[in-house]
Short mmCIF file of C-alpha atoms and ligand atoms in Angstrom, two decimals:
data_model
loop_
_atom_site.label_atom_id
_atom_site.label_comp_id
_atom_site.label_asym_id
_atom_site.label_seq_id
_atom_site.Cartn_x
_atom_site.Cartn_y
_atom_site.Cartn_z
CA MET A 1 0.00 0.00 0.00
CA GLN A 2 1.57 3.32 -1.02
CA GLN A 3 0.56 6.26 1.12
CA SER A 4 2.25 9.52 2.06
CA TYR A 5 3.97 9.79 5.42
CA GLY A 6 1.60 12.66 6.31
CA SER A 7 -1.49 10.56 5.69
CA ILE A 8 -0.12 7.70 7.76
CA VAL A 9 0.67 10.05 10.64
CA ARG A 10 -2.84 11.53 10.47
CA ARG A 11 -4.36 8.05 10.64
CA GLN A 12 -2.09 7.24 13.58
CA GLN A 13 -3.14 10.40 15.43
CA GLN A 14 -6.78 9.61 14.74
CA LEU A 15 -6.35 6.13 16.17
CA ILE A 16 -4.55 7.32 19.27
CA ARG A 17 -7.37 9.79 19.93
CA CYS A 18 -9.85 6.92 19.72
CA LEU A 19 -8.01 4.47 21.90
CA VAL A 20 -6.35 6.38 24.72
CA GLY A 21 -6.91 4.54 28.00
CA ASP A 22 -9.51 1.95 28.83
CA TYR A 23 -12.17 4.56 29.25
CA CYS A 24 -13.00 7.06 26.55
CA SER A 25 -12.94 10.82 27.09
CA LYS A 26 -16.06 12.89 27.73
CA ASP A 27 -15.80 14.20 24.17
CA THR A 28 -15.65 10.71 22.71
CA LEU A 29 -18.54 9.59 24.85
CA HIS A 30 -20.53 12.62 23.75
CA LEU A 31 -19.88 11.82 20.09
CA VAL A 32 -20.74 8.17 20.54
CA ASN A 33 -23.90 8.97 22.44
CA LYS A 34 -24.87 11.49 19.77
CA GLY A 35 -24.36 8.77 17.16
CA ILE A 36 -26.54 6.38 19.10
CA ARG A 37 -29.34 8.92 19.45
CA MET A 38 -29.24 9.80 15.79
CA GLN A 39 -28.66 6.47 14.15
CA SER A 40 -29.10 3.50 16.40
CA VAL A 41 -32.13 1.31 16.94
CA MET A 42 -30.42 -0.65 19.70
CA GLY A 43 -27.47 -0.43 22.05
CA GLY A 44 -26.58 1.84 24.93
CA GLY A 45 -22.93 2.91 25.02
CA GLY A 46 -21.25 3.31 28.41
CA PRO A 47 -17.83 3.97 29.89
CA LEU A 48 -16.17 1.24 27.81
CA GLU A 49 -17.68 2.44 24.54
CA VAL A 50 -15.00 3.07 21.93
CA GLU A 51 -15.17 5.50 19.04
CA ALA A 52 -15.61 2.64 16.62
CA LEU A 53 -16.37 4.67 13.53
CA SER A 54 -13.08 6.58 13.70
CA ILE A 55 -11.23 3.31 14.08
CA LEU A 56 -13.06 1.86 11.11
CA ARG A 57 -12.15 4.92 9.01
CA SER A 58 -8.56 4.87 10.17
CA ILE A 59 -7.77 1.28 9.32
CA SER A 60 -9.63 1.08 6.01
CA PRO A 61 -7.14 1.46 3.16
CA VAL A 62 -7.43 4.05 0.43
CA LEU A 63 -8.57 2.76 -2.95
CA ASP A 64 -6.29 3.95 -5.73
CA SER A 65 -4.90 2.85 -9.04
CA THR A 66 -1.45 1.97 -7.71
CA LYS A 67 -2.69 -1.23 -6.07
CA HIS A 68 -2.53 -4.70 -7.50
CA LYS A 69 -4.82 -7.65 -6.82
CA GLY A 70 -4.25 -9.12 -3.41
CA GLN A 71 -3.01 -6.00 -1.64
CA ALA A 72 -6.40 -5.28 -0.07
CA GLY A 73 -6.54 -8.74 1.47
CA LYS A 74 -6.57 -12.47 0.88
CA ILE A 75 -8.80 -14.39 3.25
CA ALA A 76 -9.43 -18.11 3.69
CA VAL A 77 -12.41 -19.67 5.44
CA ILE A 78 -11.90 -23.18 6.79
CA GLY A 79 -15.43 -24.50 7.08
CA GLY A 80 -18.35 -26.06 5.27
CA CYS A 81 -19.44 -29.68 5.53
CA ARG A 82 -22.31 -31.87 4.41
CA GLU A 83 -24.64 -30.23 6.94
CA TYR A 84 -23.69 -26.56 6.66
CA THR A 85 -22.88 -24.73 3.43
CA GLY A 86 -24.43 -21.34 4.21
CA ALA A 87 -22.08 -20.32 7.02
CA PRO A 88 -18.76 -20.54 5.09
CA TYR A 89 -20.38 -18.81 2.12
CA PHE A 90 -21.61 -15.94 4.32
CA ALA A 91 -18.17 -15.46 5.88
CA ALA A 92 -16.26 -15.66 2.60
CA ILE A 93 -18.57 -13.44 0.53
CA SER A 94 -18.68 -10.83 3.32
CA ALA A 95 -14.90 -10.60 3.20
CA LEU A 96 -15.10 -9.82 -0.51
CA LYS A 97 -17.99 -7.41 -0.11
CA ILE A 98 -16.13 -5.22 2.36
CA GLY A 99 -13.02 -5.04 0.24
CA ALA A 100 -10.80 -8.13 0.29
CA ASP A 101 -9.46 -9.03 -3.17
CA LEU A 102 -9.56 -12.81 -2.84
CA SER A 103 -11.63 -15.12 -0.69
CA HIS A 104 -10.99 -18.85 -0.48
CA VAL A 105 -13.04 -21.60 1.16
CA PHE A 106 -11.49 -24.89 2.28
CA CYS A 107 -14.39 -27.29 2.87
CA THR A 108 -15.36 -30.94 2.54
CA ARG A 109 -15.81 -32.57 -0.84
CA ASP A 110 -19.58 -32.73 -0.38
CA ALA A 111 -19.93 -29.06 0.46
CA ALA A 112 -17.74 -27.68 -2.33
CA PRO A 113 -20.11 -27.88 -5.33
CA VAL A 114 -22.88 -26.33 -3.28
CA ILE A 115 -20.72 -23.41 -2.13
CA LYS A 116 -19.35 -22.91 -5.64
CA GLY A 117 -22.95 -22.83 -6.84
CA TYR A 118 -23.76 -19.90 -4.54
CA SER A 119 -21.06 -17.69 -6.03
CA PRO A 120 -18.51 -17.68 -8.82
CA GLU A 121 -16.48 -15.13 -6.84
CA LEU A 122 -15.21 -17.62 -4.29
CA ILE A 123 -12.24 -19.94 -4.74
CA VAL A 124 -13.41 -23.23 -3.30
CA HIS A 125 -11.07 -26.10 -2.35
CA PRO A 126 -12.86 -29.46 -1.84
CA LEU A 127 -10.19 -30.74 0.48
CA LEU A 128 -11.46 -31.73 3.91
CA GLU A 129 -12.95 -35.13 4.71
CA GLU A 130 -15.36 -36.34 7.37
CA SER A 131 -14.94 -39.75 9.03
CA TYR A 132 -17.82 -41.38 7.15
CA ASN A 133 -15.89 -40.91 3.90
CA VAL A 134 -12.50 -42.19 5.12
CA ARG A 135 -11.29 -45.70 5.95
CA ASP A 136 -9.27 -45.94 9.16
CA GLU A 137 -6.16 -47.09 7.30
CA ASP A 138 -6.31 -44.01 5.03
CA LYS A 139 -6.62 -41.41 7.78
CA THR A 140 -2.91 -40.63 8.14
CA SER A 141 -2.29 -40.17 4.43
CA ILE A 142 -5.42 -38.05 4.01
CA SER A 143 -4.49 -35.76 6.92
CA LYS A 144 -1.08 -35.28 5.35
CA LYS A 145 -2.60 -34.48 1.97
CA VAL A 146 -4.95 -31.91 3.51
CA LEU A 147 -2.10 -30.23 5.33
CA ASP A 148 0.19 -30.20 2.29
CA GLU A 149 -2.52 -28.60 0.16
CA VAL A 150 -3.42 -25.91 2.69
CA ASP A 151 0.26 -25.24 3.33
CA LYS A 152 0.81 -24.35 -0.32
CA TRP A 153 -1.42 -21.34 0.26
CA MET A 154 -0.90 -20.59 3.92
CA GLU A 155 1.63 -17.76 3.81
CA ARG A 156 -0.35 -15.93 1.13
CA PHE A 157 -3.31 -15.43 3.43
CA ASP A 158 -3.73 -12.29 5.51
CA CYS A 159 -6.14 -14.04 7.84
CA LEU A 160 -7.92 -17.38 8.26
CA VAL A 161 -11.47 -17.79 9.50
CA ILE A 162 -11.73 -21.15 11.24
CA GLY A 163 -15.06 -22.78 11.91
CA PRO A 164 -18.15 -21.40 10.13
CA GLY A 165 -20.18 -24.50 9.25
CA LEU A 166 -17.25 -26.79 9.95
CA GLY A 167 -19.28 -29.40 11.85
CA ARG A 168 -17.90 -31.50 14.68
CA ASP A 169 -16.59 -34.64 13.02
CA PRO A 170 -13.54 -35.74 15.08
CA PHE A 171 -11.34 -36.65 12.10
CA LEU A 172 -12.08 -33.35 10.38
CA LEU A 173 -11.40 -31.42 13.58
CA ASP A 174 -8.04 -33.20 13.95
CA CYS A 175 -7.08 -32.04 10.45
CA VAL A 176 -8.17 -28.51 11.26
CA SER A 177 -6.09 -28.58 14.46
CA ASP A 178 -3.04 -29.34 12.31
CA ILE A 179 -3.92 -26.46 9.99
CA MET A 180 -4.14 -24.14 12.99
CA ARG A 181 -0.74 -25.24 14.27
CA HIS A 182 0.76 -24.48 10.87
CA ALA A 183 -0.97 -21.11 10.64
CA ARG A 184 0.40 -20.23 14.04
CA ARG A 185 3.94 -21.18 13.04
CA SER A 186 3.56 -18.94 9.97
CA ASN A 187 2.19 -16.04 12.05
CA VAL A 188 -1.08 -15.96 10.12
CA PRO A 189 -3.93 -14.39 12.13
CA MET A 190 -6.97 -16.57 12.79
CA VAL A 191 -10.56 -15.64 13.55
CA ILE A 192 -12.16 -18.61 15.32
CA ASP A 193 -15.93 -18.92 15.18
CA GLY A 194 -18.74 -21.49 15.23
CA ASP A 195 -17.46 -25.06 15.41
CA GLY A 196 -13.91 -23.70 15.50
CA LEU A 197 -14.81 -22.48 18.99
CA PHE A 198 -16.09 -25.93 19.89
CA LEU A 199 -12.67 -27.28 18.86
CA VAL A 200 -10.68 -24.60 20.65
CA THR A 201 -12.73 -24.80 23.84
CA ASN A 202 -11.77 -28.46 24.09
CA SER A 203 -8.14 -27.88 23.01
CA ILE A 204 -7.30 -24.46 24.33
CA ASP A 205 -3.57 -24.92 23.64
CA LEU A 206 -4.30 -24.43 19.95
CA VAL A 207 -4.65 -20.70 20.58
CA LYS A 208 -3.25 -20.14 24.07
CA GLY A 209 -0.64 -17.39 24.04
CA TYR A 210 -1.15 -16.60 20.35
CA PRO A 211 -1.80 -12.84 20.07
CA LEU A 212 -3.04 -13.14 16.47
CA ALA A 213 -5.96 -15.36 17.50
CA VAL A 214 -9.43 -13.79 17.65
CA LEU A 215 -12.34 -15.69 19.19
CA THR A 216 -15.86 -14.50 18.30
CA PRO A 217 -18.23 -16.40 20.62
CA ASN A 218 -22.01 -16.04 20.63
CA VAL A 219 -23.92 -16.49 23.87
CA ASN A 220 -23.64 -20.33 23.91
CA GLU A 221 -20.04 -20.42 22.79
CA TYR A 222 -19.07 -17.81 25.39
CA LYS A 223 -20.73 -19.80 28.16
CA ARG A 224 -18.83 -22.94 27.13
CA LEU A 225 -15.53 -21.03 27.07
CA VAL A 226 -16.08 -19.47 30.50
CA ASN A 227 -17.12 -22.85 32.00
CA LYS A 228 -14.08 -24.58 30.56
CA VAL A 229 -11.35 -21.97 31.00
CA LEU A 230 -12.41 -20.10 34.14
CA ASP A 231 -14.26 -23.05 35.66
CA CYS A 232 -17.25 -20.92 36.65
CA GLU A 233 -20.52 -19.55 35.30
CA VAL A 234 -20.94 -16.41 33.22
CA ASN A 235 -21.19 -13.41 35.52
CA GLU A 236 -23.40 -10.78 33.91
CA GLN A 237 -22.90 -8.29 36.76
CA ASP A 238 -19.19 -8.09 36.13
CA GLY A 239 -19.21 -9.03 32.45
CA PRO A 240 -16.34 -6.85 31.17
CA GLN A 241 -14.02 -7.89 34.02
CA GLN A 242 -14.79 -11.56 33.42
CA LEU A 243 -14.13 -11.14 29.70
CA LEU A 244 -10.79 -9.50 30.50
CA SER A 245 -9.87 -12.42 32.80
CA LEU A 246 -10.88 -14.92 30.14
CA ALA A 247 -8.74 -13.29 27.44
CA LYS A 248 -5.86 -13.06 29.90
CA SER A 249 -6.22 -16.71 30.93
CA ILE A 250 -5.94 -17.75 27.28
CA GLY A 251 -2.64 -15.86 27.09
CA GLY A 252 -3.76 -12.60 25.48
CA VAL A 253 -5.93 -13.78 22.62
CA THR A 254 -8.59 -11.27 21.55
CA ILE A 255 -12.18 -12.18 22.35
CA LEU A 256 -15.20 -10.50 20.77
CA ARG A 257 -18.22 -11.42 22.87
CA LYS A 258 -21.27 -10.91 20.66
CA GLY A 259 -24.55 -9.64 22.06
CA LYS A 260 -26.76 -6.59 22.54
CA SER A 261 -23.46 -4.74 22.82
CA ASP A 262 -20.31 -6.40 21.54
CA TYR A 263 -17.51 -6.52 24.13
CA ILE A 264 -13.91 -6.94 23.01
CA SER A 265 -10.85 -7.70 25.11
CA ASP A 266 -7.26 -8.83 24.63
CA GLY A 267 -6.65 -9.35 28.33
CA LYS A 268 -5.27 -5.81 28.73
CA ALA A 269 -8.26 -3.62 27.91
CA VAL A 270 -11.99 -4.03 27.34
CA LYS A 271 -13.94 -2.02 24.79
CA SER A 272 -17.56 -2.10 23.77
CA VAL A 273 -19.38 -1.37 20.53
CA SER A 274 -23.08 -0.62 20.96
CA ILE A 275 -23.88 1.58 18.00
CA TYR A 276 -26.50 0.51 15.49
CA GLY A 277 -27.75 -3.10 15.52
CA SER A 278 -30.94 -4.92 14.68
CA PRO A 279 -33.54 -6.79 16.73
CA ARG A 280 -33.65 -9.60 14.10
CA ARG A 281 -31.66 -12.63 15.21
CA CYS A 282 -31.70 -14.82 12.10
CA GLY A 283 -28.82 -17.31 11.80
CA GLY A 284 -25.73 -16.35 9.83
CA GLN A 285 -25.04 -12.86 11.18
CA GLY A 286 -22.09 -14.13 13.18
CA ASP A 287 -20.67 -15.59 9.98
CA ILE A 288 -20.79 -12.15 8.33
CA LEU A 289 -18.96 -10.80 11.34
CA SER A 290 -16.19 -13.42 11.25
CA GLY A 291 -15.44 -12.76 7.56
CA SER A 292 -15.49 -9.01 8.14
CA VAL A 293 -13.26 -9.10 11.21
CA ALA A 294 -10.75 -11.17 9.23
CA VAL A 295 -10.41 -8.42 6.62
CA PHE A 296 -10.15 -5.65 9.20
CA VAL A 297 -7.54 -7.57 11.20
CA GLY A 298 -5.43 -7.79 8.03
CA TRP A 299 -5.82 -4.05 7.44
CA GLY A 300 -5.16 -3.26 11.09
CA ARG A 301 -1.99 -5.30 11.03
CA GLU A 302 -0.75 -3.50 7.96
CA LEU A 303 -1.38 -0.07 9.47
CA VAL A 304 0.17 -0.92 12.82
CA SER A 305 3.31 -2.35 11.21
CA LYS A 306 3.69 0.65 8.87
CA VAL A 307 3.42 3.36 11.47
CA LYS A 308 5.03 1.30 14.25
CA MET A 309 2.25 2.12 16.64
CA ASP A 310 1.53 0.43 19.91
CA GLU A 311 -2.04 -0.68 19.19
CA ASN A 312 -3.27 -4.24 19.01
CA PRO A 313 -4.40 -4.85 15.40
CA THR A 314 -6.75 -7.64 16.44
CA MET A 315 -8.59 -5.24 18.79
CA LEU A 316 -8.83 -2.66 15.98
CA GLY A 317 -10.11 -5.31 13.56
CA CYS A 318 -12.79 -6.51 15.97
CA ILE A 319 -13.99 -2.98 16.71
CA ALA A 320 -14.22 -2.04 13.01
CA GLY A 321 -15.89 -5.34 12.06
CA SER A 322 -18.41 -5.07 14.85
CA ALA A 323 -19.36 -1.49 13.92
CA LEU A 324 -19.78 -2.26 10.22
CA VAL A 325 -21.83 -5.44 10.66
CA ARG A 326 -24.11 -3.76 13.20
CA LYS A 327 -24.60 -0.85 10.81
CA ALA A 328 -25.41 -3.19 7.89
CA ALA A 329 -27.85 -5.13 10.09
CA SER A 330 -29.62 -1.91 11.08
CA VAL A 331 -29.90 -0.76 7.44
CA ALA A 332 -31.20 -4.17 6.31
CA PHE A 333 -33.72 -4.15 9.14
CA GLN A 334 -35.01 -0.72 8.15
CA ASP A 335 -35.78 -2.10 4.69
CA ASN A 336 -36.95 -5.62 5.51
CA LYS A 337 -38.21 -5.55 9.09
CA ARG A 338 -39.36 -9.03 10.23
CA SER A 339 -38.27 -10.71 7.01
CA THR A 340 -34.63 -9.53 7.31
CA LEU A 341 -32.27 -12.36 6.37
CA THR A 342 -28.52 -12.74 6.41
CA THR A 343 -28.39 -12.29 2.64
CA ASP A 344 -30.17 -8.93 3.05
CA ILE A 345 -27.53 -7.82 5.52
CA ILE A 346 -24.74 -8.89 3.17
CA GLN A 347 -26.32 -6.77 0.45
CA CYS A 348 -26.14 -3.77 2.78
CA LEU A 349 -22.44 -4.16 3.62
CA GLY A 350 -21.24 -2.00 0.72
CA THR A 351 -23.66 0.88 1.18
CA SER A 352 -23.18 0.82 4.94
CA PHE A 353 -19.41 0.94 4.57
CA GLU A 354 -19.76 3.84 2.14
CA ALA A 355 -22.05 5.69 4.58
CA LEU A 356 -19.53 5.30 7.40
CA CYS A 357 -16.36 5.70 5.38
CA PRO A 358 -16.92 7.21 1.94
CA VAL A 359 -14.32 6.20 -0.62
CA GLY A 360 -13.37 9.80 -1.39
CA SER A 361 -13.84 11.33 2.05
CA LYS A 362 -11.23 13.55 3.68
CA SER A 363 -11.14 11.56 6.87
CA HIS A 364 -10.48 8.46 4.79
CA VAL A 365 -6.83 9.44 4.39
N1 LIG B 401 -26.88 -21.24 7.27
C1 LIG B 401 -25.88 -21.91 7.86
O1 LIG B 401 -25.24 -22.77 7.27
C2 LIG B 401 -25.52 -21.56 9.27
C3 LIG B 401 -24.69 -22.41 9.97
N2 LIG B 401 -24.23 -22.12 11.19
C4 LIG B 401 -23.23 -23.03 11.74
O2 LIG B 401 -23.89 -23.93 12.60
C5 LIG B 401 -22.92 -24.51 13.46
C6 LIG B 401 -23.42 -24.41 14.89
O3 LIG B 401 -23.52 -23.05 15.24
P1 LIG B 401 -24.62 -22.51 16.23
O4 LIG B 401 -24.53 -21.04 16.26
O5 LIG B 401 -25.93 -23.12 15.93
O6 LIG B 401 -24.02 -23.09 17.56
P2 LIG B 401 -24.55 -23.02 19.03
O7 LIG B 401 -25.34 -21.79 19.26
O8 LIG B 401 -23.41 -23.27 19.91
O9 LIG B 401 -25.44 -24.31 19.03
C7 LIG B 401 -26.83 -24.27 19.17
C8 LIG B 401 -27.25 -25.59 19.72
O10 LIG B 401 -26.98 -26.65 18.80
C9 LIG B 401 -26.10 -27.61 19.37
N3 LIG B 401 -25.15 -27.94 18.32
C10 LIG B 401 -24.59 -27.09 17.44
N4 LIG B 401 -23.84 -27.73 16.54
C11 LIG B 401 -23.91 -29.05 16.86
C12 LIG B 401 -23.35 -30.21 16.30
N5 LIG B 401 -22.59 -30.18 15.18
N6 LIG B 401 -23.58 -31.38 16.90
C13 LIG B 401 -24.36 -31.43 17.99
N7 LIG B 401 -24.95 -30.34 18.55
C14 LIG B 401 -24.73 -29.18 18.01
C15 LIG B 401 -25.51 -26.99 20.57
O11 LIG B 401 -25.40 -27.94 21.57
P3 LIG B 401 -24.27 -27.87 22.74
O12 LIG B 401 -22.96 -27.96 22.03
O13 LIG B 401 -24.46 -26.57 23.43
O14 LIG B 401 -24.55 -29.04 23.58
C16 LIG B 401 -26.51 -25.93 20.97
O15 LIG B 401 -27.46 -26.43 21.86
C17 LIG B 401 -21.65 -23.70 13.24
O16 LIG B 401 -20.80 -24.38 12.34
C18 LIG B 401 -22.15 -22.46 12.60
O17 LIG B 401 -21.15 -21.79 11.86
C19 LIG B 401 -24.57 -20.88 11.85
O18 LIG B 401 -23.48 -20.02 11.59
C20 LIG B 401 -25.88 -20.31 11.35
C21 LIG B 401 -26.03 -20.30 9.87
N1 LIG B 402 -29.19 -8.74 21.18
C1 LIG B 402 -28.54 -8.19 20.15
N2 LIG B 402 -28.81 -6.95 19.74
C2 LIG B 402 -28.18 -6.39 18.70
N3 LIG B 402 -27.21 -7.01 18.00
C3 LIG B 402 -26.88 -8.25 18.37
C4 LIG B 402 -27.52 -8.92 19.45
N4 LIG B 402 -26.98 -10.15 19.58
C5 LIG B 402 -26.06 -10.26 18.62
N5 LIG B 402 -25.99 -9.12 17.89
C6 LIG B 402 -25.12 -8.84 16.74
O1 LIG B 402 -25.37 -9.84 15.74
C7 LIG B 402 -24.16 -10.28 15.16
C8 LIG B 402 -24.09 -11.79 15.26
O2 LIG B 402 -24.14 -12.18 16.61
P1 LIG B 402 -24.82 -13.55 17.05
O3 LIG B 402 -24.76 -13.62 18.52
O4 LIG B 402 -26.16 -13.66 16.39
O5 LIG B 402 -23.82 -14.58 16.38
P2 LIG B 402 -24.00 -16.12 16.09
O6 LIG B 402 -25.00 -16.76 17.00
O7 LIG B 402 -22.64 -16.70 16.09
O8 LIG B 402 -24.55 -16.09 14.60
P3 LIG B 402 -24.58 -17.30 13.54
O9 LIG B 402 -26.02 -17.62 13.38
O10 LIG B 402 -23.95 -16.74 12.32
O11 LIG B 402 -23.79 -18.44 14.11
C9 LIG B 402 -23.05 -9.56 15.87
O12 LIG B 402 -22.59 -8.54 15.01
C10 LIG B 402 -23.67 -8.95 17.10
O13 LIG B 402 -23.16 -7.66 17.32
MG1 LIG B 403 -22.04 -18.46 15.03
#
């Protein structure tokens, strides 16, 4: 990405203004509250509320003619099995819709033709196998083949999304564990969602101490993580503190706890994003979020490494992804009300992004 030093410094200053301390300034709070009053149908803000829109604008790259394909992001979703084909599609297409250049899906052989049929934009690898399709004596050679194939691509990816529609077949989850170990060795960020969280909750070492891991649990997945890692029940009274302890206990991974407000922590700070949102809870919205966060984490990483700033790119990516998906959900709900579906929200990603961060805007430096 070629940008002037001045523009990079301005983006850095913007970010620092948004992120100073765990608690935002009165001015920030005022702005956020104003935004909620004007634009939100849900949410409440509070002392942990972060100025998410400024972060989103700061980490989104400029579009210009100097770029070549791939520079805005290459994402891979590891998910999709006989049972679930929608979830990996939602995650992968969302990544493209918000600006990634290439979006791959690594799924089972059964799921691949279906996912390809949804969209010609996606690059679909029919690589994974479930136990019912594999003889015991072939398991070792098939695992090796899966790993070799994924490895060919691994270092080209800016972020992996592990888990949407993956299913819970033990053989398949073993293969995915190997993929995660390789990704970690190659320093590739990972957003873990859906059945990826089922895997990680039972094998926490896969992500423990890996700062480029992002977990995006929904209410059930969060409960299972808290039970397993902290050995207690979810404490709603002291939610942010418990989230902080959880992220810390897993060695500083970033956790985005989805809900009425999204709470995000890397074990050092806790932030919340409450702006916008929709009261429709149709399945698949978390999948949009995982694909979106993957793109923003890639962009956040690029910005942070360029300007050598002391911000956590996974926190920035979660905040930006949360704000955009909540905005798109609110726009889709305005148009579709009770019949709002995940595909409607995906259709609103582009216009919502443009409303929050216009391609030619001054603040979009
Ligand atoms: N259109 C699509 O393709 C979509 C597909 N989706 C995909 O669905 C997958 C599961 O995600 P989800 O969000 O339903 O999980 P969650 O809320 O923990 O579970 C709810 C309840 O179900 C149960 N349960 C779940 N999976 C089970 C299994 N394999 N085998 C047995 N039990 C299972 C679970 O039971 P528990 O584990 O709590 O005992 C809980 O009671 C995931 O891959 C996601 O990406 C979604 O993204 C939506 C759109
Ligand atoms: N009560 C709520 N009010 C407003 N927004 C919410 C609420 N709960 C979740 N969300 C938003 O919906 C999105 C998806 O969260 P959700 O908890 O539905 O994920 P999920 O259960 O993993 O979804 P999926 O069906 O894709 O697996 C997130 O962006 C989150 O901010
Ligand atoms: Mg989910």
